[in-house]
């Protein structure tokens, strides 16, 4: 899977020029773009998309103005009139949307239904204001998101889907802030995932939903540890999250193998985000102090977390083994290194240092592997990520020494040796392959 | 279902009976939520018993909800010998009785009382023998200037008219006072 998948719009633009300049035929242009789920004719929608976006933002601003106007005229308008106007506005905007769908004006219909969804939410909040409802206020946001959900599934509108996800996520935050558990949050995420996978191309929604699911699972585990009545975050949330990250990595590679261009794009976007997140996570875990503060709650939860890490690694490996060694090897390596870290930290007196050193070497291996992958596959993204990972490791280790000055110097020397040996091995292998090819020729 | 359908696929979907009926049901659902919210709001006022509770307004806020004063009632903190037995978030019924010009706490129960006037609430915290309870009448929405005025002029305490329905649901109606903020 090449990064060009993410530049398919630019590729389509270039291909149109190649066709215009008769460098390639129209059929060839179509055949090239079809590989990436694009077409020579898609550009016609560009202007209407701009119109669509501005109209949608306009609807949002009208919705915000609506809340402010009615809030301002608090005393002047009778309660019943205010409530009636709000319900009537919600009904009217939605019915206009329905009528536009029935007359095949889909973009305008989407805008009106979106405006209807804003009116609906504003109505919930304002009715609560009018009648001084002091009940658990996140419920208002929840009912807003829930009311938008069927419209998302029916209209398959990305705009409504983003609104629903934003509302559901705000609800998650305020619900957690009020010390309650947002048990039905995955319903919104799964609906958004359904839309992304089966109805519309929306990589942002796809990746957001998966990362949000990871956050929710962490909250669920903390809630369960608090006997299901309060949150009790515990140390072993970290290995469980890392295990899920490994599974997501396998999923990304599996998606990149599919024949569906949209799913391939999703896989690539997910893979790139996981790569960035993993570099940052490893850099954080590379500090000895982090491991010193980390503590596992009990032997049983440690065993379960190690089991989760190994299971995550195996699932990731089995999902990615058919792609290439660049895909499957990190799964095994990460799973193994993380397991070593958590076991060492729990059972050895110098466990903090063992864990920090292990993560530092994992960073080195990741950096070297990314540089090599970048050069072999002609992908600058991987090459520079690898360089950044190695430079960042050197930078943070220079200021935060593991095992004092001599320990730090030793770490740098070992790291330098590994990199030089990797470079030497790479060069020798390249010469062997070149020789082999020459012989064959 | 085809994967990643484009506009052609959408057109077929938008013209289907499932879509049309589904959209009507979805719109009806939204309107039903609003109507139920409205009826739930006014039902205690239409059918309930008016009582007066002592309260203290403080800290006007405007996040998500608009401007309001937060109300802390005498019955927001109650004493109970078995406070630890009340789980956080659980429903409780607080019986009240009239004394002089307002109603005061009488008893608390996990079960709905058979007689007397009671308010339905939820446990939000428990400290030792003290329970913190919310009744859904803790917010009183006002324009910002009035909310600030209410906080300043009624700092020493105010009386609030509350309607309580037969099932204990309470709804705040108005301040009972002579100040500029009322």
XYZ file of C-alpha atoms in Angstrom, chain A residues 45 71-72 74-75 79-80 83 86-88 90-91 94-95 97-98 101-102 104 106 110 113 116-117 119-120 123-137 141 143-144 146-148 150-151 153-157 170 174 178-180 194-201 229-230 260-263 266, chain B residues 1-7 9-16 18-27 29-42 45-46 61 63-68 70 87-90 120 122-124 134-143 145-146 169-174:
150
model
C -18.496 18.329 -7.659
C -31.957 33.172 25.681
C -31.847 36.963 25.447
C -36.153 35.349 28.326
C -38.728 37.488 30.075
C -42.959 30.026 27.954
C -45.599 28.224 25.926
C -41.673 26.078 23.384
C -38.972 25.671 18.990
C -40.967 22.511 18.263
C -42.474 24.085 15.144
C -37.661 21.610 14.370
C -40.655 20.080 12.583
C -36.955 18.529 8.995
C -40.070 18.410 6.824
C -35.510 18.361 4.245
C -37.875 15.424 3.703
C -35.231 14.358 -0.577
C -38.501 13.368 -2.232
C -34.287 14.491 -5.536
C -30.183 15.697 -2.004
C -28.905 17.292 3.739
C -31.952 18.074 7.872
C -33.233 20.505 11.694
C -30.798 18.547 13.898
C -32.840 23.152 15.894
C -33.732 19.908 17.655
C -34.919 23.031 21.463
C -33.892 20.385 24.002
C -31.531 22.801 25.726
C -33.921 25.748 25.595
C -36.974 23.820 26.853
C -34.760 22.743 29.765
C -33.981 26.428 30.348
C -37.589 27.582 30.033
C -38.816 25.118 32.666
C -35.699 25.262 34.891
C -34.842 21.583 34.479
C -31.964 20.947 36.837
C -31.808 17.231 36.104
C -28.576 15.583 35.042
C -27.816 17.950 32.147
C -26.788 16.225 24.996
C -30.926 12.821 23.644
C -29.666 15.293 21.060
C -29.581 9.951 19.923
C -32.134 11.945 17.901
C -29.530 12.562 15.175
C -31.318 7.510 12.908
C -30.915 10.434 10.509
C -28.077 5.946 9.210
C -30.865 7.022 6.855
C -29.368 10.011 5.066
C -25.753 8.670 5.206
C -24.669 12.281 5.444
C -19.157 15.926 24.312
C -19.481 15.671 30.549
C -20.059 14.103 36.441
C -18.659 10.681 37.509
C -21.127 8.602 35.485
C -20.994 1.417 9.626
C -21.375 4.607 7.612
C -17.610 4.844 6.967
C -17.218 1.193 5.929
C -20.352 0.532 3.923
C -21.849 3.819 2.753
C -19.385 6.690 2.444
C -15.665 7.297 2.188
C -20.251 2.493 40.586
C -17.243 4.794 40.240
C -11.707 -2.194 -1.898
C -9.794 1.089 -2.520
C -11.634 2.929 0.285
C -10.828 0.235 2.836
C -8.624 3.505 5.737
C -25.455 -3.764 0.167
C -22.710 -2.454 -2.083
C -19.564 -1.108 -0.483
C -18.887 2.619 -0.470
C -21.784 3.566 -2.645
C -21.573 6.773 -4.610
C -24.293 9.194 -5.595
C -26.388 4.199 -5.165
C -27.576 6.986 -2.848
C -30.193 8.077 -5.361
C -31.708 4.602 -5.348
C -31.608 4.554 -1.571
C -33.212 8.011 -1.239
C -36.042 6.922 -3.531
C -36.769 3.724 -1.599
C -37.514 2.273 3.576
C -35.733 5.629 3.427
C -38.948 7.688 3.237
C -40.686 5.829 6.059
C -37.467 5.763 8.123
C -37.025 9.516 7.749
C -40.617 10.196 8.837
C -40.090 7.912 11.876
C -36.769 9.656 12.699
C -38.368 13.122 12.528
C -38.787 10.538 17.181
C -37.130 13.970 17.482
C -40.477 15.716 17.910
C -41.608 13.082 20.441
C -38.481 13.718 22.523
C -39.292 17.445 22.569
C -42.978 16.868 23.427
C -42.103 14.370 26.196
C -39.528 16.830 27.559
C -42.159 19.596 27.545
C -44.849 17.464 29.187
C -42.360 16.143 31.756
C -41.481 19.753 32.555
C -45.009 21.079 33.000
C -46.683 22.297 37.675
C -50.103 21.260 36.308
C -22.811 29.687 35.067
C -21.664 26.434 29.973
C -23.844 24.439 27.553
C -26.972 25.464 29.397
C -27.217 29.255 29.416
C -27.197 31.581 32.405
C -28.593 30.308 35.661
C -27.334 27.234 41.149
C -25.313 3.973 46.761
C -24.189 6.900 44.634
C -26.748 7.619 41.909
C -29.519 5.651 43.635
C -37.804 12.152 44.529
C -30.714 10.979 43.577
C -27.761 10.495 45.898
C -24.732 12.385 44.577
C -30.123 16.262 43.854
C -33.805 16.709 42.998
C -33.620 18.266 39.512
C -34.526 21.690 40.906
C -30.990 22.910 41.454
C -30.819 25.223 38.433
C -32.896 28.361 37.948
C -32.326 29.995 34.562
C -32.242 33.782 34.394
C -30.585 36.454 32.265
C -27.583 40.336 35.108
C -30.531 38.963 37.090
C -41.044 14.755 40.780
C -40.273 18.381 41.647
C -40.111 21.472 39.462
C -38.807 24.902 40.498
C -41.290 27.665 39.675
C -40.210 31.033 41.105
